[in-house]
Coordinates of C-alpha atoms and ligand atoms in Angstrom, one line a residue:
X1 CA 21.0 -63.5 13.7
X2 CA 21.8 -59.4 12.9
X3 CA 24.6 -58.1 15.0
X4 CA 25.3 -55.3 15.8
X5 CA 28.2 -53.7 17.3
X6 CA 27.7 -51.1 20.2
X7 CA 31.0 -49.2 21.8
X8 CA 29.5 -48.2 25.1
X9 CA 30.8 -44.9 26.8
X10 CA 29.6 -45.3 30.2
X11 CA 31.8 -42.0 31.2
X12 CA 31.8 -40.0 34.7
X13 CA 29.5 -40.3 37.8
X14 CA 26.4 -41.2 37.3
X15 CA 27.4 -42.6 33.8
X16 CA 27.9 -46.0 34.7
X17 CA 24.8 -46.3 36.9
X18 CA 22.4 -45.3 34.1
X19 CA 24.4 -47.3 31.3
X20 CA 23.9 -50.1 33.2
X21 CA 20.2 -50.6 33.6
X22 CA 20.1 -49.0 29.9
X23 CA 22.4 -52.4 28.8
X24 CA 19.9 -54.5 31.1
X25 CA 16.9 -53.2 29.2
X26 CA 18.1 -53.0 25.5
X27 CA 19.6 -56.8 26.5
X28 CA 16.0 -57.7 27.1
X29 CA 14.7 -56.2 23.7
X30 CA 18.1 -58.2 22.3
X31 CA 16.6 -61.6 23.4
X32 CA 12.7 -60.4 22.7
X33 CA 12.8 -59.1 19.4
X34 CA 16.2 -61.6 17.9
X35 CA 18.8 -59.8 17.5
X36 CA 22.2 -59.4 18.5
X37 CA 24.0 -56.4 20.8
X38 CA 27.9 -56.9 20.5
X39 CA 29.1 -54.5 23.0
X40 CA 32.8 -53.1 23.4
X41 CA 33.3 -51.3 26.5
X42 CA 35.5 -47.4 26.7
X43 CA 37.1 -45.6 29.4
X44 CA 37.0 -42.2 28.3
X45 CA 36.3 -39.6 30.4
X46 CA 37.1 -37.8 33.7
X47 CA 39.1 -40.7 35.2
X48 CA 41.5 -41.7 32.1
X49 CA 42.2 -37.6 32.0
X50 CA 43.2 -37.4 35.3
X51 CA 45.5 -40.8 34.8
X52 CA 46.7 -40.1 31.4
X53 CA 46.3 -36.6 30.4
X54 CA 44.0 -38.0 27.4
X55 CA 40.9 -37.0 26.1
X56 CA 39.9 -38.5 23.1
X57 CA 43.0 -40.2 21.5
X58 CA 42.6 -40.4 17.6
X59 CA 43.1 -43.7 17.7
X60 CA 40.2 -44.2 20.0
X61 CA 38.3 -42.0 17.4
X62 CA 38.9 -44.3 14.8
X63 CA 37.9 -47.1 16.4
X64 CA 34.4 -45.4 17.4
X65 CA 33.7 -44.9 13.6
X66 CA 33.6 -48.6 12.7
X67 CA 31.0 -49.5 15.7
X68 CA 27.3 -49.3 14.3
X69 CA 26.4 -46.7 17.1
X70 CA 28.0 -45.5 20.2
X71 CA 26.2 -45.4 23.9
X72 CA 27.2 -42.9 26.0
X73 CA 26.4 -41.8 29.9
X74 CA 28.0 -38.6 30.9
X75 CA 31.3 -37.2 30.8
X76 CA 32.3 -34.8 33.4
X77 CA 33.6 -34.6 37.0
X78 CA 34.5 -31.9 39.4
X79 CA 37.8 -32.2 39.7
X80 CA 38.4 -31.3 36.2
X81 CA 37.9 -27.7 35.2
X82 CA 34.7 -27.3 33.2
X83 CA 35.3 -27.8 29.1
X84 CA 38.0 -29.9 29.5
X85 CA 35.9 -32.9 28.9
X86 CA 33.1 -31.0 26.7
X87 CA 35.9 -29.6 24.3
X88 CA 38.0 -32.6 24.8
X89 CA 35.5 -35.3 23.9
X90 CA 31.8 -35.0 23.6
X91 CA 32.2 -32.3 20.9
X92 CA 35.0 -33.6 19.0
X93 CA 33.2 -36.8 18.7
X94 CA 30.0 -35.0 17.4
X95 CA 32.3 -33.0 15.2
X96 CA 34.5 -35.3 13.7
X97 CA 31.9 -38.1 13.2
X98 CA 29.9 -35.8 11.7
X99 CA 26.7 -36.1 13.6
X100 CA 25.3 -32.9 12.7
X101 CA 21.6 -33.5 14.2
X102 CA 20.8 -33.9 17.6
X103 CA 17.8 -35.5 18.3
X104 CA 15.9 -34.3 21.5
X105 CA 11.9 -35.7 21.7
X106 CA 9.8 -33.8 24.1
X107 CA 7.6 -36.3 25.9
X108 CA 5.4 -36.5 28.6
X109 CA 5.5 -39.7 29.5
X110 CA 2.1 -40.9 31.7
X111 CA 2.1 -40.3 35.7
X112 CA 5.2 -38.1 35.4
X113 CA 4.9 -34.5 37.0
X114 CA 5.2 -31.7 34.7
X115 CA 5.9 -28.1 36.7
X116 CA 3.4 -27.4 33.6
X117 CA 0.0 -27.0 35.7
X118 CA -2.8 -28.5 33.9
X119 CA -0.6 -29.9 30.8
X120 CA -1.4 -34.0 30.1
X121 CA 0.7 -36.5 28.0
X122 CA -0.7 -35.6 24.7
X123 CA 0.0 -31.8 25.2
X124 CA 3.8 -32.2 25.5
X125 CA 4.6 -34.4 22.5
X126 CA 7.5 -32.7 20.0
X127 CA 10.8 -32.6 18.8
X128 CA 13.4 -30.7 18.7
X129 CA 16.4 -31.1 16.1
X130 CA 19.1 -29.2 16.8
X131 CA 22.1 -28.5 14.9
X132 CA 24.8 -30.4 16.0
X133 CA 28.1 -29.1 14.6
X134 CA 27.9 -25.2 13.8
X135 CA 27.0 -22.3 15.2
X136 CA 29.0 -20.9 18.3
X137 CA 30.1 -23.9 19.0
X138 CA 32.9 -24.4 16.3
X139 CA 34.8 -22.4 19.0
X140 CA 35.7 -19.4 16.3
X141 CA 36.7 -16.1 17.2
X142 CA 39.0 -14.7 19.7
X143 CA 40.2 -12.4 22.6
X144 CA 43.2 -9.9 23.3
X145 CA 44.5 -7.9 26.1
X146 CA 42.8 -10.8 27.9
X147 CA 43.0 -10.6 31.8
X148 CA 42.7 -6.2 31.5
X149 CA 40.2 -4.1 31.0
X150 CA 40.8 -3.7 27.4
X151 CA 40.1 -7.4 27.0
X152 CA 38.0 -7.8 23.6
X153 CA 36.4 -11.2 22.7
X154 CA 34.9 -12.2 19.8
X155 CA 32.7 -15.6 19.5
X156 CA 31.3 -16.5 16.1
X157 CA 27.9 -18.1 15.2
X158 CA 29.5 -19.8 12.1
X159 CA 27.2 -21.5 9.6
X160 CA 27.3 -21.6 5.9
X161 CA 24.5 -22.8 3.2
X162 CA 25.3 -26.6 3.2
X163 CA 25.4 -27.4 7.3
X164 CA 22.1 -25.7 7.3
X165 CA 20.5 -27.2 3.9
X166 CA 21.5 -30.6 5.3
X167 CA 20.1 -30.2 8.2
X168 CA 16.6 -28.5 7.3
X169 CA 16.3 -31.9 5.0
X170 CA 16.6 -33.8 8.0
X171 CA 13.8 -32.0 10.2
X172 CA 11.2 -31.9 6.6
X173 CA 12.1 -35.6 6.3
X174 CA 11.5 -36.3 9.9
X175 CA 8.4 -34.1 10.4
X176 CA 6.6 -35.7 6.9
X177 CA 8.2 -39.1 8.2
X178 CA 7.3 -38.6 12.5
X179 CA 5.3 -35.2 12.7
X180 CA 1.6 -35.7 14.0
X181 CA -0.2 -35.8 10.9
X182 CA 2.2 -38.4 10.2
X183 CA 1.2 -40.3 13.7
X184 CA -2.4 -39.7 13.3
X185 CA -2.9 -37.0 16.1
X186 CA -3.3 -33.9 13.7
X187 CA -4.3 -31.9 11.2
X188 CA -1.1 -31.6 9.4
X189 CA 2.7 -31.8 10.2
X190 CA 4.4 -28.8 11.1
X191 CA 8.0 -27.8 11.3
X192 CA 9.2 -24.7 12.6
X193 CA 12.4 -23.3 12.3
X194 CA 13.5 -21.1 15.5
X195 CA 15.9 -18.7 15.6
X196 CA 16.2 -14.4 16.1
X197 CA 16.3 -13.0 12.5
X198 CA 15.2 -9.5 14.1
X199 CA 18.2 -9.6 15.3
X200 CA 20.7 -12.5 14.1
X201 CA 20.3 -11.4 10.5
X202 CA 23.3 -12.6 8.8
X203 CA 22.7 -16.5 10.4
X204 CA 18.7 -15.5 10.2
X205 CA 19.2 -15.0 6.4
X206 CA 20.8 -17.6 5.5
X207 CA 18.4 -20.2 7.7
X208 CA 15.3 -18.7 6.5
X209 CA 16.0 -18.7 2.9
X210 CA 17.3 -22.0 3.0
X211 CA 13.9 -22.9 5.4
X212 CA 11.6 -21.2 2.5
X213 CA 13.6 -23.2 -0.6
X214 CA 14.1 -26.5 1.0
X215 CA 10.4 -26.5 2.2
X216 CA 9.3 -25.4 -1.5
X217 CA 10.5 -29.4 -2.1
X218 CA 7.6 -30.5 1.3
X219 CA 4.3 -29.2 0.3
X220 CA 2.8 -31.4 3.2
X221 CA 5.0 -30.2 5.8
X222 CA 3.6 -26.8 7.2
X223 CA 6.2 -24.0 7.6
X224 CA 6.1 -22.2 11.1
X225 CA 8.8 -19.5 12.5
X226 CA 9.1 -18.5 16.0
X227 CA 11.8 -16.3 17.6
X228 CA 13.9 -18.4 20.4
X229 CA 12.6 -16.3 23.0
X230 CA 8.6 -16.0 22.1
X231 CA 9.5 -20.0 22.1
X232 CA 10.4 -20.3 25.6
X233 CA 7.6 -18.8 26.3
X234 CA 5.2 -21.0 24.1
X235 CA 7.3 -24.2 25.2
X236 CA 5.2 -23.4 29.2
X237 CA 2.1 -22.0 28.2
X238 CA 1.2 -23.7 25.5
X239 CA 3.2 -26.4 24.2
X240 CA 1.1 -28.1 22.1
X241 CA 1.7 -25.8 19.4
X242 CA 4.7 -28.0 18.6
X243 CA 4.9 -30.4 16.5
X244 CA 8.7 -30.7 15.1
X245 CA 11.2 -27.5 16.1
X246 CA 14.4 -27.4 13.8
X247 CA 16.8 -24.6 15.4
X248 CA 20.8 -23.7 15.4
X249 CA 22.7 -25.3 18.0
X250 CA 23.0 -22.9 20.6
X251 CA 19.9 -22.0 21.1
X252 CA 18.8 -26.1 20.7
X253 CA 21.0 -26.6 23.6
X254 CA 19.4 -24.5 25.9
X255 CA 15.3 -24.9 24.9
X256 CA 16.4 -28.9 25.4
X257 CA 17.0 -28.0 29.0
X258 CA 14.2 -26.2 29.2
X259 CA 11.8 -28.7 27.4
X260 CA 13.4 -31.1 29.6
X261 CA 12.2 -29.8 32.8
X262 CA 8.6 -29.1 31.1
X263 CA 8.6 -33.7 30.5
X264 CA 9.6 -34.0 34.3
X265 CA 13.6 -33.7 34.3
X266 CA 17.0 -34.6 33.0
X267 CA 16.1 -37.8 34.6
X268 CA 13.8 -38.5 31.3
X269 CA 15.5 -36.8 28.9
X270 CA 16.7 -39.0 25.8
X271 CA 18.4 -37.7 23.0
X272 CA 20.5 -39.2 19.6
X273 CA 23.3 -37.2 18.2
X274 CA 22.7 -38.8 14.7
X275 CA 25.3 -39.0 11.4
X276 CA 21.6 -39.6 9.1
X277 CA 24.3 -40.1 6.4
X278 CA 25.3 -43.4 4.6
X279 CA 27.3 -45.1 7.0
X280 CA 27.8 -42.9 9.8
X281 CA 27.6 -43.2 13.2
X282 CA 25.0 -42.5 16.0
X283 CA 25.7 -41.5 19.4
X284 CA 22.9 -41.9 21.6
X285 CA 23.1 -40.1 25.5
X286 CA 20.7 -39.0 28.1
X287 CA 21.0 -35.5 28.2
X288 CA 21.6 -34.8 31.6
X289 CA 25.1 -34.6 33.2
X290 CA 27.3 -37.0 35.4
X291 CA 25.1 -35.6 38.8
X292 CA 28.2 -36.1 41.3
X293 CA 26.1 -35.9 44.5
X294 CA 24.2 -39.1 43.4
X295 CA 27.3 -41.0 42.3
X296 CA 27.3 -44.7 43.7
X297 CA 23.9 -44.4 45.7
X298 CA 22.0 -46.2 43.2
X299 CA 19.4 -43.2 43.3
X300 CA 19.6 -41.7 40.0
X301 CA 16.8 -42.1 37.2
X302 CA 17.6 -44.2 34.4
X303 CA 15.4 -43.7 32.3
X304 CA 16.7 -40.9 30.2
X305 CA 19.7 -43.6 29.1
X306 CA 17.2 -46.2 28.9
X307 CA 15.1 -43.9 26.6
X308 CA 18.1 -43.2 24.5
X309 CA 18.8 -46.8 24.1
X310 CA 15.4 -47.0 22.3
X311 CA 16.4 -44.3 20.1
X312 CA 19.5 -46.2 19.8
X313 CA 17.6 -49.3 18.5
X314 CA 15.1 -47.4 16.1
X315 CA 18.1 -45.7 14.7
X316 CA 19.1 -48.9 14.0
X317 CA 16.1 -50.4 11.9
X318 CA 14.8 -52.2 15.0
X319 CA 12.0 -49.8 15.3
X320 CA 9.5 -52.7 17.0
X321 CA 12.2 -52.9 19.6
X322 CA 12.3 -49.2 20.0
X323 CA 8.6 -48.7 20.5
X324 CA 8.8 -51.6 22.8
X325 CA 11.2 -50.2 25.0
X326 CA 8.9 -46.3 24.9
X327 CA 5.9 -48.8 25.8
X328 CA 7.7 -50.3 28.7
X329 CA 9.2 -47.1 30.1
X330 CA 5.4 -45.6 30.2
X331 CA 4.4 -48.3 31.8
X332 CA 6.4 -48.0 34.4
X333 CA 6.3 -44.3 34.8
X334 CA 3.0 -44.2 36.5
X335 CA 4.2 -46.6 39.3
X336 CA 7.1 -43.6 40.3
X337 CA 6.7 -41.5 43.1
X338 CA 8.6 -38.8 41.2
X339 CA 11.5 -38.6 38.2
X340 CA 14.2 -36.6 40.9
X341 CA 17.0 -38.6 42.1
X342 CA 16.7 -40.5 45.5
X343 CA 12.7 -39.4 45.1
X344 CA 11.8 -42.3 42.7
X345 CA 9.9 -44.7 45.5
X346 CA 12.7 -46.8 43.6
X347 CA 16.3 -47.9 43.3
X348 CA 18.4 -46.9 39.8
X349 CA 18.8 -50.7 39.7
X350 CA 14.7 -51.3 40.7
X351 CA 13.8 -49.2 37.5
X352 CA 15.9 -50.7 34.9
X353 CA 14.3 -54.6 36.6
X354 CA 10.7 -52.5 36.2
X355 CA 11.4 -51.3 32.7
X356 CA 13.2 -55.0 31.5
X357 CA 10.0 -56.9 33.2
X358 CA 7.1 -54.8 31.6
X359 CA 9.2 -55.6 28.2
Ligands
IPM401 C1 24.3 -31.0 25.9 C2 25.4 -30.4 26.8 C3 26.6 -30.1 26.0 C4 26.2 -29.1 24.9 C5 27.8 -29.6 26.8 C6 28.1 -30.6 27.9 C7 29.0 -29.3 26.0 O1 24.9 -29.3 27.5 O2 24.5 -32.1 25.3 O3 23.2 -30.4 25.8 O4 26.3 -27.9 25.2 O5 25.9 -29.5 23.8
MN402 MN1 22.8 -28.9 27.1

């Protein structure tokens, strides 16, 4: 039977919870579908920095690059000051193993409320790729005279030609692979790149020349461009313009969050920081925080980790068991009072049982 080997990260607060009925359900698909989950258990987070001073320990890193993919909750807690943990952990691990695409589908799943008036299932279904390990985050630049008021800061959207080549392939290979010509719900599939090149137009340059020459190489793969901000505003009133969205990592991080309220919440967000390359590793994560006030109350949505579990899975060549688990978590969705914590009409614990039965 194929095994494979999972480290688990359930992290901080909620963490656990959701990890939990995420293990229960991807179990399920384990026993269903024949194959193996060999899972190895991890303490970082919140709790082993307090204890230990530690963050990510490089030998804890190179253990993680030997598992076939890595499941993570949240890291985070209040009693750490914030981007301790962030700088400490969940970026170095996205750095350092590489996984320079994240992964963030944009789906409205059926029953769930969208603050979107009048929008239905099959107008909120895209991706969004987002670079994973460039941009502002590599943390270059500086300050001086900090604490005065001649304090000068600099922080620098960093990219050069081959983090953004490799990830433009990516997003053609995934929208000619997963856009909706590709799932039979279009006309053709589209990609668009989002960024500011009116006024990023060093970083603009450099992503929309590489956009126009990669995408010479995709002549099935429509070419779209929208500034980050017109998007935002497309992503409420009329979402179903999307199809695949490949953007810089900044400005992915913060349309996720705002895509993610559009599909009903963190609570249902699922995403994949992915290493496409030949044997790297995947780290797959809800993409929601630790939520502290619903710690231990067994009132926080699972499904988020549950739905990163299936993109755990598919990642992993067990697509059928991927689709299963999407099938099982729309099933379920229509029998949910609401996606917000404590508002479910159900238990964390209830869902996961909901999600493992209709598998
Ligand atoms: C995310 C998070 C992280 C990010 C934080 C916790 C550093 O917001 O995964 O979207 O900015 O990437
Ligand atoms: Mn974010």
């Amino acid at each position: 039977m194929k095994t494979y080997r999972i480290a688990v990260l359930p992290g901080d607060g909620t963490g656990p919870e959701v990890i939990g009925e995420g293990c229960k359900v991807l179990d399920a698909a384990a026993q269903k579908f024949g194959f193996q989950l060999e899972k190895t258990t991890y303490d970082l987070g919140a709790k082993r920095y307090l204890r230990t001073g530690e963050t990510l320990p490089e030998s804890v890193l190179q253990e993680l690059s030997q598992f076939d993919a890595i499941y993570l909750g949240a890291i985070g807690d209040p009693a750490v000051k914030p981007g301790i943990l962030e700088r400490g952990i969940l970026l170095p691990l996205r750095f350092r193993l590489d996984q320079y695409i994240n992964l963030r589908p944009v789906k409205l799943y059926p029953g769930v409320q969208t603050p979107l008036r009048d929008k239905r299932p099959q107008d909120l279904d895209y991706t969004v790729i987002r670079e994973n390990t460039g941009g502002l985050y590599t943390g270059m630049g500086g300050i001086s005279n900090a604490g005065t008021h001649e304090c000068v800061a600099v922080q620098n959207m960093v990219y050069n030609y081959f983090q953004v080549a490799r990830c433009l392939r990516y997003a053609f290979d995934y929208a000619r692979a997963n856009g909706k010509k590709a799932r039979g719900i279009g006309e053709e599939n589209t990609l668009a790149l989002v960024l500011k090149t009116n006024v990023l137009q060093y970083a603009g340059q450099l992503w929309m020349d590489a956009f126009e020459e990669i995408g010479a190489a995709y002549p099935d793969v429509r070419r779209q461009y929208y500034h980050v901000d017109a998007t935002c505003l497309y992503m409420v009133n009329c979402p179903e313009i999307f199809d695949v969205i490949v953007t810089e990592n900044m400005f992915g991080d913060i349309i996720t969050d705002l895509a993610a309220a559009t599909q009903g919440g963190l609570g249902v967000a699922a995403g994949g920081n992915i290493n496409p390359d030949e044997g790297g590793v995947s780290m797959f994560e809800p993409i929601g925080g630790t939520a502290p006030m619903w710690t231990g109350k067994n009132a926080i949505n699972p499904l988020a980790a549950i739905g990163a579990g299936a993109m755990m899975l598919k990642s992993l060549d067990e697509r059928d068991a991927g689709d299963a688990i999407e099938r099982a978590i729309a099933a379920t969705t229509p029998k949910m009072k609401s996606q917000q914590a404590n508002e479910m009409g159900f238990t964390t614990t209830e869902i996961g049982d909901l999600v493992a039965a209709a598998l």
